[in-house]
Amino acid sequence: MGILTKAPRGTQDILPAKSAPWQAMERELIATAQRFGFQEIRTPTFEHTELFSRSVGDTTDVVQKEMYTFTDKGDRSITLRPEGTAGAARAVIEHGLLSEALPVKVSYLLSCFRYEKPQAGRLREFHQFGAELYGSASPAADADLIALASQALANIGIREVSLEINSIGCPNCRPAYLQALRDYFEAHREKLCPTCLERLQKNPLRILDCKNPDCAAVAKDAPLVLDHLCGDCRDHFDGLRARLDTLAIPYTVNPRIVRGLDYYTRTVFEFVSGGIGAQSTVCGGGRYDGLIGELGGPQTPALGFAMGLERLLLVLEAQGNPPPAAESCDLYIAPMGETAAVKAFQLANLLRDEGYYAETDLMGRSLRAQMKYADKLGAKFSLVLGEDELAKGEGMLKDMESGETLPLPLGEGLLEEVDRRMAARAYAQLEKSIQENLED
Ligand code: ATP
Ligand code: MG
């Protein structure tokens, strides 16, 4: 296939036949976020490169290896966003949102770009749903955010998922822990990959996240951050755990989660789902109390998470959830002849204006072919318009499932009759499904 008819590696088209599950998932995520008081924020697809190297951290894989960075025609270094937290933080600082009533809660649905090795659940352009909460240092905020993630996953139909939490300390206790890590890895330096040797001085925490099997083998016995927390960090962690217990949200403490981004402090967490292979983390997040200040905003504690929508769809598929059906056509109008085609066009638009999904012929098909096409659209009703119907000012509205036909006035009273028939059909279907449920 030529380059003109092949999408770039690691990208994916969502074709019309596959868009219904995306739309259903996105609607549910946004609606859940709203119930928790998170309102949508939309930020640019690209930002100044510096924003990501400062916030995500320049010792991370994301910044070192995965960013789509280019120089624009004005000689600025620009990067396609690899994640959503940095852009949202920049926006709330820039527009002074943090000087209004706190907490500020935002959510987003966006595409992210990372130059990674494409595989199942790992793309170069992928989509995230995320939420960020600014202004609260309380563990109650951590629990609020985790509760949102947990309900969002449940509401889109994810069943088997486990929550793992950890604390990675704060600027008070982390230096001593980093020193303990350095001492440990220093004693095993011959087994570390070249990147980790560099990380040893700059950011030994990153070694714990290295995907190289030799580094991972050494990291297995490294000192645990939970053994090095200061009193405040321990209290915070205990507070979060108590809140999660109150909500009966099950979790395990996994002292090995450090997360791949530099801005985290204290709480970090992941939701992990089995059954989709190696890329099993569907959601990752945590607290980042230093980031807003680091970017030049007012010192503001904050936290957030992001979930990968492609991975969530993989989980739903693996679970065998039936994909939601696309909207089917309410009424197909099949004209015969040019005069009828004009009337059909007019009627279809009238019905669309009323909120119905109405369709008519744009292909000059025969009546037979039109009825076949109406079936393909899953049309609930059809209406044939020929010379006779136009002369009489009345057609026959046909229920495509039962075959039942009833007269439909083409002028006055048309909308009322369509409304009546649509409502009666919906009612009959509801009754049928209630009956079926009772019999189950
Ligand atoms: P991983 O360890 O799988 O590389 P990560 O730690 O880099 O994940 P985050 O930066 O925390 O991931 O992003 C949050 C979520 O976004 C991940 O849990 C995952 O669901 C999704 N995600 C991250 N990178 C990709 C990608 N390249 N393709 C698809 N989804 C991704
Ligand atoms: Mg990654």
Tab-separated table of C-alpha atoms and ligand atoms in Angstrom:
chain	number	residue	atom	x	y	z
A	1	MET	CA	0.000	0.000	0.000
A	2	GLY	CA	1.285	3.453	-0.853
A	3	ILE	CA	2.011	6.111	1.720
A	4	LEU	CA	-1.044	8.100	0.606
A	5	THR	CA	-3.399	5.327	1.662
A	6	LYS	CA	-1.685	4.166	4.822
A	7	ALA	CA	-1.944	5.947	8.178
A	8	PRO	CA	1.336	6.590	10.070
A	9	ARG	CA	2.602	3.715	12.240
A	10	GLY	CA	1.072	3.639	15.710
A	11	THR	CA	-2.050	5.598	14.737
A	12	GLN	CA	-5.532	4.208	14.359
A	13	ASP	CA	-8.656	5.203	12.445
A	14	ILE	CA	-11.904	4.933	14.337
A	15	LEU	CA	-14.238	4.036	11.495
A	16	PRO	CA	-17.960	4.895	11.543
A	17	ALA	CA	-18.869	1.283	12.368
A	18	LYS	CA	-16.670	1.455	15.492
A	19	SER	CA	-17.517	4.932	16.765
A	20	ALA	CA	-20.579	4.007	18.861
A	21	PRO	CA	-18.542	2.406	21.710
A	22	TRP	CA	-16.261	5.437	21.778
A	23	GLN	CA	-19.165	7.852	21.965
A	24	ALA	CA	-20.913	5.818	24.666
A	25	MET	CA	-17.727	5.602	26.729
A	26	GLU	CA	-16.910	9.293	26.383
A	27	ARG	CA	-20.449	10.349	27.317
A	28	GLU	CA	-20.367	8.168	30.432
A	29	LEU	CA	-16.928	9.408	31.528
A	30	ILE	CA	-17.863	13.079	31.182
A	31	ALA	CA	-21.200	12.507	32.942
A	32	THR	CA	-19.520	10.708	35.850
A	33	ALA	CA	-16.944	13.483	36.188
A	34	GLN	CA	-19.745	16.050	36.304
A	35	ARG	CA	-21.408	14.257	39.206
A	36	PHE	CA	-18.140	14.666	41.131
A	37	GLY	CA	-17.969	18.356	40.218
A	38	PHE	CA	-15.255	18.057	37.564
A	39	GLN	CA	-15.908	20.308	34.571
A	40	GLU	CA	-14.379	19.837	31.191
A	41	ILE	CA	-11.274	21.788	30.185
A	42	ARG	CA	-9.886	21.826	26.628
A	43	THR	CA	-6.287	22.808	26.053
A	44	PRO	CA	-4.117	22.983	22.914
A	45	THR	CA	-2.777	19.862	21.221
A	46	PHE	CA	0.731	21.324	21.359
A	47	GLU	CA	2.598	23.316	23.992
A	48	HIS	CA	6.068	24.754	24.442
A	49	THR	CA	8.490	21.819	24.845
A	50	GLU	CA	9.815	23.351	28.060
A	51	LEU	CA	6.436	22.816	29.748
A	52	PHE	CA	6.782	19.043	29.448
A	53	SER	CA	10.482	18.811	30.234
A	54	ARG	CA	9.867	20.857	33.399
A	55	SER	CA	6.718	19.081	34.557
A	56	VAL	CA	6.891	15.501	33.291
A	57	GLY	CA	10.621	15.637	34.065
A	58	ASP	CA	13.662	15.424	31.841
A	59	THR	CA	14.898	12.138	33.294
A	60	THR	CA	11.676	10.314	32.325
A	61	ASP	CA	11.220	8.023	29.330
A	62	VAL	CA	8.397	10.239	28.105
A	63	VAL	CA	10.664	13.277	27.810
A	64	GLN	CA	13.886	11.484	26.909
A	65	LYS	CA	12.555	9.151	24.245
A	66	GLU	CA	8.890	9.553	23.452
A	67	MET	CA	8.077	13.172	22.623
A	68	TYR	CA	7.046	14.470	19.218
A	69	THR	CA	9.071	17.658	19.225
A	70	PHE	CA	9.699	20.048	16.335
A	71	THR	CA	10.824	23.579	15.680
A	72	ASP	CA	8.046	25.702	14.207
A	73	LYS	CA	8.520	28.374	11.560
A	74	GLY	CA	8.947	30.983	14.308
A	75	ASP	CA	11.913	29.002	15.684
A	76	ARG	CA	10.065	27.833	18.815
A	77	SER	CA	10.471	24.334	20.176
A	78	ILE	CA	6.987	22.831	20.186
A	79	THR	CA	5.828	19.409	21.423
A	80	LEU	CA	2.633	17.483	20.756
A	81	ARG	CA	1.257	16.802	24.248
A	82	PRO	CA	2.324	13.390	25.600
A	83	GLU	CA	-0.169	13.719	28.486
A	84	GLY	CA	-2.813	16.093	29.803
A	85	THR	CA	-1.679	17.182	33.272
A	86	ALA	CA	0.940	19.721	32.164
A	87	GLY	CA	-1.359	21.574	29.763
A	88	ALA	CA	-4.198	21.709	32.292
A	89	ALA	CA	-1.798	23.015	34.981
A	90	ARG	CA	-0.462	25.659	32.591
A	91	ALA	CA	-4.012	26.740	31.708
A	92	VAL	CA	-5.289	27.066	35.297
A	93	ILE	CA	-2.208	29.115	36.213
A	94	GLU	CA	-2.364	31.293	33.100
A	95	HIS	CA	-6.048	32.130	33.597
A	96	GLY	CA	-5.852	32.655	37.357
A	97	LEU	CA	-8.321	29.882	38.204
A	98	LEU	CA	-6.385	29.040	41.365
A	99	SER	CA	-7.203	32.390	42.952
A	100	GLU	CA	-10.917	31.551	42.801
A	101	ALA	CA	-12.779	29.246	45.215
A	102	LEU	CA	-10.840	26.030	45.788
A	103	PRO	CA	-10.772	23.215	45.016
A	104	VAL	CA	-10.764	23.631	41.254
A	105	LYS	CA	-11.759	20.376	39.532
A	106	VAL	CA	-11.296	19.806	35.813
A	107	SER	CA	-11.611	16.813	33.506
A	108	TYR	CA	-10.632	16.225	29.903
A	109	LEU	CA	-10.815	13.880	26.952
A	110	LEU	CA	-7.885	14.295	24.614
A	111	SER	CA	-5.452	12.638	22.266
A	112	CYS	CA	-1.822	12.222	23.362
A	113	PHE	CA	1.282	11.571	21.316
A	114	ARG	CA	4.243	9.419	22.283
A	115	TYR	CA	6.875	7.922	20.030
A	116	GLU	CA	6.657	4.365	21.369
A	117	LYS	CA	6.969	0.885	19.921
A	118	PRO	CA	3.402	0.224	18.767
A	119	GLN	CA	1.688	-2.917	20.081
A	120	ALA	CA	-1.681	-3.912	21.532
A	121	GLY	CA	-2.679	-1.124	23.937
A	122	ARG	CA	0.341	1.013	23.039
A	123	LEU	CA	-0.014	3.533	20.239
A	124	ARG	CA	1.745	6.684	19.091
A	125	GLU	CA	-1.491	8.625	19.098
A	126	PHE	CA	-3.811	7.484	21.873
A	127	HIS	CA	-6.659	8.935	23.898
A	128	GLN	CA	-6.969	9.745	27.546
A	129	PHE	CA	-9.740	10.667	29.914
A	130	GLY	CA	-8.267	12.525	32.852
A	131	ALA	CA	-9.217	14.564	35.891
A	132	GLU	CA	-7.230	17.051	37.965
A	133	LEU	CA	-8.037	18.542	41.364
A	134	TYR	CA	-6.229	21.679	42.562
A	135	GLY	CA	-6.085	23.242	46.011
A	136	SER	CA	-6.623	20.488	48.568
A	137	ALA	CA	-3.800	18.897	50.541
A	138	SER	CA	-6.216	16.611	52.381
A	139	PRO	CA	-6.236	12.834	51.833
A	140	ALA	CA	-9.991	13.322	51.353
A	141	ALA	CA	-9.126	14.838	47.957
A	142	ASP	CA	-7.062	11.784	47.034
A	143	ALA	CA	-10.035	9.601	47.961
A	144	ASP	CA	-12.436	11.846	46.016
A	145	LEU	CA	-10.319	11.494	42.889
A	146	ILE	CA	-9.870	7.739	43.277
A	147	ALA	CA	-13.622	7.372	43.870
A	148	LEU	CA	-14.243	9.206	40.595
A	149	ALA	CA	-11.852	6.908	38.717
A	150	SER	CA	-13.430	3.869	40.315
A	151	GLN	CA	-17.008	4.910	39.480
A	152	ALA	CA	-16.024	5.976	35.969
A	153	LEU	CA	-14.531	2.537	35.296
A	154	ALA	CA	-17.607	0.811	36.714
A	155	ASN	CA	-20.001	3.035	34.750
A	156	ILE	CA	-18.418	2.232	31.417
A	157	GLY	CA	-18.711	-1.470	32.241
A	158	ILE	CA	-15.200	-2.427	33.368
A	159	ARG	CA	-15.676	-5.288	35.811
A	160	GLU	CA	-12.387	-6.840	36.724
A	161	VAL	CA	-9.978	-4.154	37.728
A	162	SER	CA	-7.805	-3.777	40.782
A	163	LEU	CA	-6.609	-0.636	42.481
A	164	GLU	CA	-3.020	-0.441	43.679
A	165	ILE	CA	-1.824	2.462	45.788
A	166	ASN	CA	1.476	3.641	47.167
A	167	SER	CA	3.102	6.736	48.651
A	168	ILE	CA	6.368	8.011	47.245
A	169	GLY	CA	6.990	10.586	49.944
A	170	CYS	CA	7.603	14.315	49.829
A	171	PRO	CA	10.592	16.689	49.617
A	172	ASN	CA	11.169	16.105	53.366
A	173	CYS	CA	11.575	12.360	53.326
A	174	ARG	CA	12.486	11.636	49.735
A	175	PRO	CA	16.143	12.777	49.810
A	176	ALA	CA	17.014	10.168	52.464
A	177	TYR	CA	15.172	7.516	50.485
A	178	LEU	CA	16.927	8.522	47.246
A	179	GLN	CA	20.240	8.194	49.054
A	180	ALA	CA	19.298	4.708	50.243
A	181	LEU	CA	18.368	3.844	46.648
A	182	ARG	CA	21.642	5.263	45.324
A	183	ASP	CA	23.646	3.242	47.843
A	184	TYR	CA	21.758	0.104	46.901
A	185	PHE	CA	22.047	0.522	43.124
A	186	GLU	CA	25.656	1.706	43.385
A	187	ALA	CA	26.460	-1.734	44.826
A	188	HIS	CA	24.833	-3.347	41.747
A	189	ARG	CA	25.898	-0.843	39.088
A	190	GLU	CA	27.429	-3.462	36.769
A	191	LYS	CA	23.922	-4.890	36.165
A	192	LEU	CA	22.275	-1.567	35.231
A	193	CYS	CA	21.540	-0.422	31.673
A	194	PRO	CA	23.351	2.746	30.431
A	195	THR	CA	20.222	4.889	30.917
A	196	CYS	CA	19.882	3.748	34.515
A	197	LEU	CA	23.553	4.464	35.159
A	198	GLU	CA	22.780	8.063	34.236
A	199	ARG	CA	19.650	8.001	36.408
A	200	LEU	CA	21.703	6.779	39.365
A	201	GLN	CA	22.850	10.292	40.237
A	202	LYS	CA	20.045	12.404	38.781
A	203	ASN	CA	16.936	10.433	39.698
A	204	PRO	CA	17.398	6.893	41.052
A	205	LEU	CA	13.625	6.561	41.532
A	206	ARG	CA	13.334	6.186	37.748
A	207	ILE	CA	15.412	2.980	37.880
A	208	LEU	CA	12.492	1.315	39.684
A	209	ASP	CA	10.370	1.989	36.607
A	210	CYS	CA	12.911	0.737	34.009
A	211	LYS	CA	11.520	-1.892	31.639
A	212	ASN	CA	14.970	-3.513	31.036
A	213	PRO	CA	14.769	-7.026	32.613
A	214	ASP	CA	18.261	-6.802	34.200
A	215	CYS	CA	17.427	-3.497	35.861
A	216	ALA	CA	14.045	-4.874	36.947
A	217	ALA	CA	15.793	-7.886	38.527
A	218	VAL	CA	18.056	-5.615	40.591
A	219	ALA	CA	15.160	-3.281	41.436
A	220	LYS	CA	13.209	-6.190	42.922
A	221	ASP	CA	15.229	-6.098	46.129
A	222	ALA	CA	15.726	-2.331	46.331
A	223	PRO	CA	14.762	-0.479	49.535
A	224	LEU	CA	11.048	0.347	49.728
A	225	VAL	CA	9.866	3.939	49.864
A	226	LEU	CA	7.104	3.030	52.323
A	227	ASP	CA	9.819	2.217	54.877
A	228	HIS	CA	11.236	5.740	54.518
A	229	LEU	CA	8.137	7.962	54.776
A	230	CYS	CA	8.106	10.899	57.196
A	231	GLY	CA	5.326	11.185	59.767
A	232	ASP	CA	3.239	13.614	57.665
A	233	CYS	CA	3.410	11.385	54.604
A	234	ARG	CA	2.489	8.358	56.679
A	235	ASP	CA	-0.518	10.195	58.178
A	236	HIS	CA	-1.596	11.265	54.709
A	237	PHE	CA	-1.374	7.714	53.429
A	238	ASP	CA	-3.294	6.357	56.413
A	239	GLY	CA	-5.945	9.037	55.881
A	240	LEU	CA	-6.407	7.972	52.289
A	241	ARG	CA	-6.656	4.313	53.245
A	242	ALA	CA	-9.305	5.087	55.880
A	243	ARG	CA	-11.374	7.009	53.311
A	244	LEU	CA	-11.150	4.207	50.774
A	245	ASP	CA	-12.262	1.782	53.451
A	246	THR	CA	-15.258	4.028	54.202
A	247	LEU	CA	-16.325	3.817	50.564
A	248	ALA	CA	-15.569	0.069	50.480
A	249	ILE	CA	-13.273	0.606	47.492
A	250	PRO	CA	-10.938	-2.409	47.525
A	251	TYR	CA	-7.226	-1.760	47.019
A	252	THR	CA	-3.860	-3.269	47.643
A	253	VAL	CA	-0.752	-1.405	48.729
A	254	ASN	CA	1.922	-1.953	46.116
A	255	PRO	CA	5.180	-0.411	47.374
A	256	ARG	CA	6.724	-0.795	43.896
A	257	ILE	CA	4.532	1.691	42.048
A	258	VAL	CA	6.557	4.837	41.367
A	259	ARG	CA	4.871	6.047	38.149
A	260	GLY	CA	6.746	7.201	35.078
A	261	LEU	CA	6.422	10.953	35.544
A	262	ASP	CA	8.561	13.103	37.813
A	263	TYR	CA	5.961	15.410	39.275
A	264	TYR	CA	4.395	12.987	41.749
A	265	THR	CA	4.573	13.396	45.543
A	266	ARG	CA	2.940	11.214	48.189
A	267	THR	CA	-0.001	9.261	46.757
A	268	VAL	CA	0.426	7.360	43.504
A	269	PHE	CA	-2.035	4.788	42.201
A	270	GLU	CA	-2.884	2.565	39.287
A	271	PHE	CA	-5.920	0.611	38.174
A	272	VAL	CA	-4.779	-2.624	36.588
A	273	SER	CA	-6.891	-4.988	34.545
A	274	GLY	CA	-6.100	-8.565	33.606
A	275	GLY	CA	-6.844	-10.150	30.259
A	276	ILE	CA	-5.333	-7.559	27.904
A	277	GLY	CA	-1.704	-8.680	27.966
A	278	ALA	CA	1.324	-6.678	29.009
A	279	GLN	CA	-0.284	-3.244	28.732
A	280	SER	CA	-2.521	-3.831	31.736
A	281	THR	CA	-2.489	-0.420	33.460
A	282	VAL	CA	-5.714	1.255	32.397
A	283	CYS	CA	-5.430	4.241	34.724
A	284	GLY	CA	-2.556	5.962	36.487
A	285	GLY	CA	-2.447	8.957	38.745
A	286	GLY	CA	-1.281	10.593	41.908
A	287	ARG	CA	-0.586	13.738	43.871
A	288	TYR	CA	1.754	16.433	42.600
A	289	ASP	CA	1.954	19.090	45.282
A	290	GLY	CA	5.047	20.790	43.874
A	291	LEU	CA	4.114	21.109	40.208
A	292	ILE	CA	1.975	24.242	40.204
A	293	GLY	CA	4.633	26.175	42.116
A	294	GLU	CA	7.380	24.723	39.943
A	295	LEU	CA	5.630	26.062	36.838
A	296	GLY	CA	5.453	29.553	38.337
A	297	GLY	CA	1.943	29.423	39.789
A	298	PRO	CA	0.918	29.928	43.437
A	299	GLN	CA	2.052	27.020	45.651
A	300	THR	CA	-0.997	24.762	45.313
A	301	PRO	CA	-1.357	21.108	46.258
A	302	ALA	CA	-2.884	19.112	43.419
A	303	LEU	CA	-3.535	15.642	42.093
A	304	GLY	CA	-4.902	13.880	39.049
A	305	PHE	CA	-5.249	10.734	37.005
A	306	ALA	CA	-5.495	9.679	33.382
A	307	MET	CA	-6.938	6.565	31.807
A	308	GLY	CA	-6.136	5.199	28.370
A	309	LEU	CA	-9.307	4.838	26.308
A	310	GLU	CA	-7.874	2.309	23.828
A	311	ARG	CA	-6.929	0.030	26.718
A	312	LEU	CA	-10.362	0.404	28.293
A	313	LEU	CA	-11.979	-0.685	25.020
A	314	LEU	CA	-9.631	-3.690	24.910
A	315	VAL	CA	-10.780	-4.649	28.393
A	316	LEU	CA	-14.459	-4.280	27.439
A	317	GLU	CA	-13.851	-6.475	24.398
A	318	ALA	CA	-11.947	-9.081	26.423
A	319	GLN	CA	-14.823	-9.135	28.930
A	320	GLY	CA	-17.214	-9.845	26.067
A	321	ASN	CA	-19.342	-6.733	26.645
A	322	PRO	CA	-21.609	-6.295	23.614
A	323	PRO	CA	-20.682	-3.030	21.883
A	324	PRO	CA	-23.483	-0.450	22.011
A	325	ALA	CA	-25.411	-0.344	18.757
A	326	ALA	CA	-25.164	2.701	16.505
A	327	GLU	CA	-28.353	4.811	16.311
A	328	SER	CA	-30.681	3.256	13.764
A	329	CYS	CA	-32.742	5.267	11.284
A	330	ASP	CA	-36.215	6.283	12.513
A	331	LEU	CA	-37.844	6.764	9.129
A	332	TYR	CA	-36.741	6.027	5.593
A	333	ILE	CA	-38.705	7.853	2.890
A	334	ALA	CA	-38.615	6.067	-0.473
A	335	PRO	CA	-39.663	8.316	-3.370
A	336	MET	CA	-40.572	7.143	-6.853
A	337	GLY	CA	-39.948	9.808	-9.475
A	338	GLU	CA	-38.536	13.307	-9.389
A	339	THR	CA	-41.533	15.177	-7.907
A	340	ALA	CA	-41.798	12.650	-5.082
A	341	ALA	CA	-38.020	12.886	-4.499
A	342	VAL	CA	-38.329	16.622	-3.848
A	343	LYS	CA	-41.225	16.064	-1.424
A	344	ALA	CA	-39.301	13.250	0.299
A	345	PHE	CA	-36.274	15.493	0.712
A	346	GLN	CA	-38.462	18.187	2.243
A	347	LEU	CA	-40.187	15.749	4.620
A	348	ALA	CA	-36.904	14.157	5.708
A	349	ASN	CA	-35.546	17.573	6.658
A	350	LEU	CA	-38.746	18.486	8.484
A	351	LEU	CA	-38.421	15.310	10.562
A	352	ARG	CA	-34.708	15.905	11.240
A	353	ASP	CA	-35.629	19.342	12.476
A	354	GLU	CA	-38.009	17.590	14.890
A	355	GLY	CA	-35.145	15.450	16.215
A	356	TYR	CA	-35.700	12.287	14.197
A	357	TYR	CA	-33.080	10.414	12.207
A	358	ALA	CA	-34.738	10.519	8.784
A	359	GLU	CA	-33.228	9.495	5.484
A	360	THR	CA	-34.206	9.490	1.838
A	361	ASP	CA	-32.698	8.517	-1.493
A	362	LEU	CA	-29.638	10.346	-2.840
A	363	MET	CA	-28.602	7.611	-5.260
A	364	GLY	CA	-31.524	7.353	-7.686
A	365	ARG	CA	-32.189	3.763	-6.566
A	366	SER	CA	-35.180	1.666	-7.606
A	367	LEU	CA	-37.905	1.198	-4.971
A	368	ARG	CA	-36.717	-2.361	-4.347
A	369	ALA	CA	-33.126	-1.258	-3.839
A	370	GLN	CA	-34.289	1.572	-1.578
A	371	MET	CA	-36.177	-0.810	0.688
A	372	LYS	CA	-33.090	-3.002	0.918
A	373	TYR	CA	-31.044	0.057	1.874
A	374	ALA	CA	-33.667	1.037	4.499
A	375	ASP	CA	-33.183	-2.416	6.027
A	376	LYS	CA	-29.440	-1.896	6.084
A	377	LEU	CA	-29.950	1.365	7.999
A	378	GLY	CA	-32.120	-0.557	10.468
A	379	ALA	CA	-35.008	1.828	9.725
A	380	LYS	CA	-37.880	1.545	12.195
A	381	PHE	CA	-40.437	2.893	9.716
A	382	SER	CA	-40.622	3.445	5.978
A	383	LEU	CA	-42.817	5.604	3.811
A	384	VAL	CA	-43.213	5.110	0.051
A	385	LEU	CA	-43.988	8.280	-1.884
A	386	GLY	CA	-45.320	7.949	-5.462
A	387	GLU	CA	-47.697	9.914	-7.677
A	388	ASP	CA	-50.746	8.381	-5.969
A	389	GLU	CA	-49.623	9.332	-2.470
A	390	LEU	CA	-48.799	12.875	-3.569
A	391	ALA	CA	-52.187	13.254	-5.263
A	392	LYS	CA	-54.035	11.945	-2.198
A	393	GLY	CA	-51.923	13.876	0.278
A	394	GLU	CA	-51.535	10.682	2.293
A	395	GLY	CA	-49.029	7.815	2.421
A	396	MET	CA	-48.711	4.574	4.340
A	397	LEU	CA	-46.290	4.511	7.271
A	398	LYS	CA	-44.926	0.989	7.562
A	399	ASP	CA	-43.442	-0.531	10.711
A	400	MET	CA	-40.438	-2.348	9.270
A	401	GLU	CA	-40.420	-4.987	11.993
A	402	SER	CA	-44.096	-5.961	12.258
A	403	GLY	CA	-44.977	-5.027	8.665
A	404	GLU	CA	-48.026	-3.151	9.968
A	405	THR	CA	-49.058	-0.125	7.861
A	406	LEU	CA	-51.190	2.850	8.890
A	407	PRO	CA	-52.126	5.971	6.913
A	408	LEU	CA	-49.993	9.071	7.376
A	409	PRO	CA	-51.171	12.543	6.281
A	410	LEU	CA	-48.452	14.242	4.227
A	411	GLY	CA	-49.501	17.778	5.190
A	412	GLU	CA	-51.252	18.924	8.338
A	413	GLY	CA	-51.021	16.375	11.172
A	414	LEU	CA	-47.929	14.586	9.821
A	415	LEU	CA	-45.657	15.325	12.755
A	416	GLU	CA	-48.308	14.471	15.336
A	417	GLU	CA	-48.943	11.110	13.664
A	418	VAL	CA	-45.207	10.312	13.408
A	419	ASP	CA	-44.752	11.220	17.103
A	420	ARG	CA	-47.670	8.965	18.010
A	421	ARG	CA	-46.371	6.011	16.017
A	422	MET	CA	-42.801	6.390	17.307
A	423	ALA	CA	-44.021	6.584	20.914
A	424	ALA	CA	-46.320	3.576	20.472
A	425	ARG	CA	-43.451	1.555	19.009
A	426	ALA	CA	-41.064	2.523	21.826
A	427	TYR	CA	-43.768	1.630	24.364
A	428	ALA	CA	-44.383	-1.771	22.769
A	429	GLN	CA	-40.658	-2.503	22.830
A	430	LEU	CA	-40.378	-1.489	26.471
A	431	GLU	CA	-43.302	-3.767	27.374
A	432	LYS	CA	-41.687	-6.604	25.471
A	433	SER	CA	-38.368	-6.203	27.251
A	434	ILE	CA	-40.056	-5.989	30.659
A	435	GLN	CA	-41.953	-9.195	29.821
A	436	GLU	CA	-38.712	-10.896	28.786
A	437	ASN	CA	-36.991	-9.764	31.997
A	438	LEU	CA	-39.872	-11.110	34.097
A	439	GLU	CA	-39.633	-14.458	32.344
A	440	ASP	CA	-35.868	-14.723	32.912
B	1	ATP	P1	2.951	2.468	30.573
B	1	ATP	O1	3.671	2.036	31.810
B	1	ATP	O2	1.976	1.463	30.078
B	1	ATP	O3	3.877	2.979	29.514
B	1	ATP	P2	2.567	5.140	31.488
B	1	ATP	O4	2.986	5.088	32.908
B	1	ATP	O5	3.530	5.653	30.476
B	1	ATP	O6	2.032	3.700	31.028
B	1	ATP	P3	0.745	7.336	31.937
B	1	ATP	O7	1.675	8.356	31.454
B	1	ATP	O8	0.458	7.253	33.389
B	1	ATP	O9	1.182	5.895	31.377
B	1	ATP	O10	-0.645	7.470	31.156
B	1	ATP	C1	-1.892	7.111	31.750
B	1	ATP	C2	-2.583	6.026	30.969
B	1	ATP	O11	-2.560	6.311	29.564
B	1	ATP	C3	-1.912	4.667	31.053
B	1	ATP	O12	-2.302	4.003	32.206
B	1	ATP	C4	-2.444	3.980	29.820
B	1	ATP	O13	-3.746	3.478	30.048
B	1	ATP	C5	-2.513	5.103	28.822
B	1	ATP	N1	-1.327	5.101	27.927
B	1	ATP	C6	-0.078	5.551	28.186
B	1	ATP	N2	0.726	5.434	27.115
B	1	ATP	C7	-0.039	4.875	26.126
B	1	ATP	C8	0.186	4.520	24.774
B	1	ATP	N3	1.359	4.724	24.195
B	1	ATP	N4	-0.842	3.974	24.068
B	1	ATP	C9	-2.049	3.786	24.639
B	1	ATP	N5	-2.328	4.109	25.910
B	1	ATP	C10	-1.357	4.661	26.656
B	2	MG	MG	4.802	4.761	29.106
